[in-house]
Amino acid sequence: MTTPKADTTSLTRQISIDAPAATVFKYLIDPELMCTWMGQACVFEPFEGGEYRCEINENIVAGGKVLEVVQDQKIVYTFGWEGGENPVTVGSSKVEITLEESNGSTLVKLFHSELVAAVEEHGGGWDHYLARLATAATGGDAGPDPVANPPADA
């Protein structure tokens, strides 16, 4: 996984997944499949203006609106956190994910822009979740999410 930074308000991540783009795409837009790698309850309405919402746990919930969907190639949505504690509020930033298939594998490129704060923290979060996406999209079990269910002594 490479982690170049574009500037102080955005980040880029990419990972190669040993699965076709159509498979990876399903894990990005199908709420049931989304929950295998990110969140315990998800909504993704794959059309412009549709809802994006991912409940990592009852206290950590991301939300936004879908801006663009290109079947098996690209999704773009606004992103932010519910509640008043995080400066990255619902809809205040933008996530663009593109898929490039080659020889049965897919290069997933993620660009998260317009972050008003916590760029490094969001980068760490995407590193965590993209690795879990790779596991799930290749038929593996990503297991319980330690972000959603932190150890009691943490």
Tab-separated table of C-alpha atoms in Angstrom:
chain	number	residue	atom	x	y	z
A	1	MET	CA	0.000	0.000	0.000
A	2	THR	CA	1.464	3.384	-0.919
A	3	THR	CA	0.692	6.511	1.031
A	4	PRO	CA	1.715	9.680	-0.775
A	5	LYS	CA	0.182	12.947	0.456
A	6	ALA	CA	-1.174	15.515	-1.977
A	7	ASP	CA	-1.261	18.483	0.418
A	8	THR	CA	-2.211	19.388	3.986
A	9	THR	CA	-5.967	18.963	3.436
A	10	SER	CA	-6.031	15.735	1.456
A	11	LEU	CA	-4.572	12.268	1.312
A	12	THR	CA	-4.124	9.516	-1.224
A	13	ARG	CA	-3.998	5.794	-0.620
A	14	GLN	CA	-3.819	2.861	-2.996
A	15	ILE	CA	-3.825	-0.885	-2.669
A	16	SER	CA	-3.815	-3.743	-5.143
A	17	ILE	CA	-6.502	-6.355	-4.499
A	18	ASP	CA	-6.370	-9.806	-6.083
A	19	ALA	CA	-9.984	-9.662	-7.283
A	20	PRO	CA	-11.799	-8.288	-10.347
A	21	ALA	CA	-13.001	-4.671	-10.264
A	22	ALA	CA	-16.646	-5.817	-10.355
A	23	THR	CA	-16.109	-7.760	-7.126
A	24	VAL	CA	-14.297	-4.919	-5.354
A	25	PHE	CA	-16.983	-2.474	-6.518
A	26	LYS	CA	-19.704	-4.592	-4.894
A	27	TYR	CA	-17.840	-4.405	-1.566
A	28	LEU	CA	-17.823	-0.598	-1.875
A	29	ILE	CA	-21.540	-0.121	-2.572
A	30	ASP	CA	-23.473	-3.107	-1.202
A	31	PRO	CA	-24.345	-2.369	2.453
A	32	GLU	CA	-24.235	-6.026	3.482
A	33	LEU	CA	-20.796	-6.504	1.924
A	34	MET	CA	-19.589	-3.147	3.297
A	35	CYS	CA	-20.256	-4.443	6.792
A	36	THR	CA	-17.794	-7.304	6.252
A	37	TRP	CA	-14.888	-4.835	6.241
A	38	MET	CA	-16.134	-1.486	7.591
A	39	GLY	CA	-18.954	-0.816	9.982
A	40	GLN	CA	-21.723	-2.692	11.690
A	41	ALA	CA	-24.498	-0.953	9.766
A	42	CYS	CA	-24.026	0.777	6.412
A	43	VAL	CA	-26.124	2.576	3.821
A	44	PHE	CA	-24.886	3.337	0.321
A	45	GLU	CA	-27.449	4.477	-2.219
A	46	PRO	CA	-25.491	4.179	-5.506
A	47	PHE	CA	-26.874	7.210	-7.321
A	48	GLU	CA	-26.201	10.938	-7.322
A	49	GLY	CA	-27.735	12.449	-4.182
A	50	GLY	CA	-28.014	9.059	-2.481
A	51	GLU	CA	-27.161	8.582	1.175
A	52	TYR	CA	-23.808	7.336	2.466
A	53	ARG	CA	-23.749	6.320	6.120
A	54	CYS	CA	-21.461	3.951	7.959
A	55	GLU	CA	-21.926	3.157	11.621
A	56	ILE	CA	-18.561	1.882	12.837
A	57	ASN	CA	-20.172	1.492	16.259
A	58	GLU	CA	-22.904	3.388	18.116
A	59	ASN	CA	-20.473	6.225	18.915
A	60	ILE	CA	-18.567	6.450	15.616
A	61	VAL	CA	-20.759	7.206	12.594
A	62	ALA	CA	-19.713	8.627	9.218
A	63	GLY	CA	-22.131	10.154	6.758
A	64	GLY	CA	-22.464	12.057	3.521
A	65	LYS	CA	-24.050	12.148	0.086
A	66	VAL	CA	-23.163	10.209	-3.036
A	67	LEU	CA	-21.882	12.497	-5.792
A	68	GLU	CA	-20.976	10.068	-8.577
A	69	VAL	CA	-21.082	6.353	-9.347
A	70	VAL	CA	-19.524	4.740	-12.425
A	71	GLN	CA	-20.234	0.993	-12.401
A	72	ASP	CA	-17.134	-1.057	-11.535
A	73	GLN	CA	-14.875	2.013	-11.923
A	74	LYS	CA	-15.509	4.872	-9.527
A	75	ILE	CA	-17.472	6.214	-6.578
A	76	VAL	CA	-17.397	9.715	-5.121
A	77	TYR	CA	-19.179	10.822	-1.960
A	78	THR	CA	-19.027	13.494	0.692
A	79	PHE	CA	-17.799	12.356	4.076
A	80	GLY	CA	-17.709	13.435	7.698
A	81	TRP	CA	-18.515	12.372	11.232
A	82	GLU	CA	-21.818	12.716	13.055
A	83	GLY	CA	-21.781	14.462	16.419
A	84	GLY	CA	-20.094	17.702	17.308
A	85	GLU	CA	-16.699	16.514	18.533
A	86	ASN	CA	-14.925	16.032	15.191
A	87	PRO	CA	-14.120	19.069	13.013
A	88	VAL	CA	-14.652	16.894	9.908
A	89	THR	CA	-18.441	17.119	9.973
A	90	VAL	CA	-20.903	15.174	7.806
A	91	GLY	CA	-20.487	16.196	4.185
A	92	SER	CA	-17.508	18.491	4.792
A	93	SER	CA	-14.921	16.397	2.932
A	94	LYS	CA	-14.921	14.290	-0.222
A	95	VAL	CA	-13.840	10.696	-0.893
A	96	GLU	CA	-13.117	9.517	-4.439
A	97	ILE	CA	-12.347	5.847	-5.043
A	98	THR	CA	-11.314	4.608	-8.468
A	99	LEU	CA	-10.789	1.023	-9.580
A	100	GLU	CA	-8.339	-0.020	-12.306
A	101	GLU	CA	-8.434	-3.700	-13.258
A	102	SER	CA	-5.461	-5.473	-14.804
A	103	ASN	CA	-5.037	-9.230	-15.223
A	104	GLY	CA	-7.766	-10.065	-12.701
A	105	SER	CA	-6.434	-7.773	-9.958
A	106	THR	CA	-7.710	-4.324	-9.110
A	107	LEU	CA	-5.747	-1.235	-8.144
A	108	VAL	CA	-7.893	0.729	-5.693
A	109	LYS	CA	-7.013	4.427	-5.537
A	110	LEU	CA	-8.556	6.515	-2.773
A	111	PHE	CA	-8.346	10.309	-2.667
A	112	HIS	CA	-9.817	11.991	0.434
A	113	SER	CA	-9.901	15.773	0.038
A	114	GLU	CA	-11.163	18.918	1.757
A	115	LEU	CA	-10.190	17.659	5.195
A	116	VAL	CA	-10.187	20.608	7.601
A	117	ALA	CA	-8.293	18.609	10.234
A	118	ALA	CA	-6.977	15.190	11.222
A	119	VAL	CA	-5.457	14.293	7.852
A	120	GLU	CA	-2.971	11.890	9.415
A	121	GLU	CA	-5.669	10.215	11.521
A	122	HIS	CA	-7.915	9.733	8.491
A	123	GLY	CA	-4.943	8.302	6.599
A	124	GLY	CA	-4.441	5.736	9.342
A	125	GLY	CA	-8.131	4.913	9.245
A	126	TRP	CA	-8.072	4.372	5.481
A	127	ASP	CA	-4.942	2.200	5.773
A	128	HIS	CA	-6.823	0.050	8.291
A	129	TYR	CA	-10.024	-0.207	6.277
A	130	LEU	CA	-8.435	-0.713	2.846
A	131	ALA	CA	-6.494	-3.686	4.244
A	132	ARG	CA	-9.785	-5.088	5.576
A	133	LEU	CA	-11.435	-4.452	2.169
A	134	ALA	CA	-8.643	-6.433	0.473
A	135	THR	CA	-9.227	-9.354	2.828
A	136	ALA	CA	-13.006	-9.347	2.382
A	137	ALA	CA	-13.001	-8.829	-1.408
A	138	THR	CA	-10.712	-11.827	-1.887
A	139	GLY	CA	-13.045	-14.099	0.068
A	140	GLY	CA	-11.322	-13.848	3.434
A	141	ASP	CA	-12.775	-12.996	6.811
A	142	ALA	CA	-11.592	-9.584	8.013
A	143	GLY	CA	-12.727	-10.577	11.502
A	144	PRO	CA	-13.991	-8.270	14.250
A	145	ASP	CA	-12.996	-4.654	13.695
A	146	PRO	CA	-10.725	-3.453	16.518
A	147	VAL	CA	-11.749	0.159	15.776
A	148	ALA	CA	-15.423	-0.686	16.263
A	149	ASN	CA	-14.764	-2.983	19.203
A	150	PRO	CA	-11.667	-1.753	21.010
A	151	PRO	CA	-10.279	-3.947	23.794
A	152	ALA	CA	-11.693	-3.117	27.228
A	153	ASP	CA	-8.227	-2.168	28.518
A	154	ALA	CA	-7.518	0.266	25.646
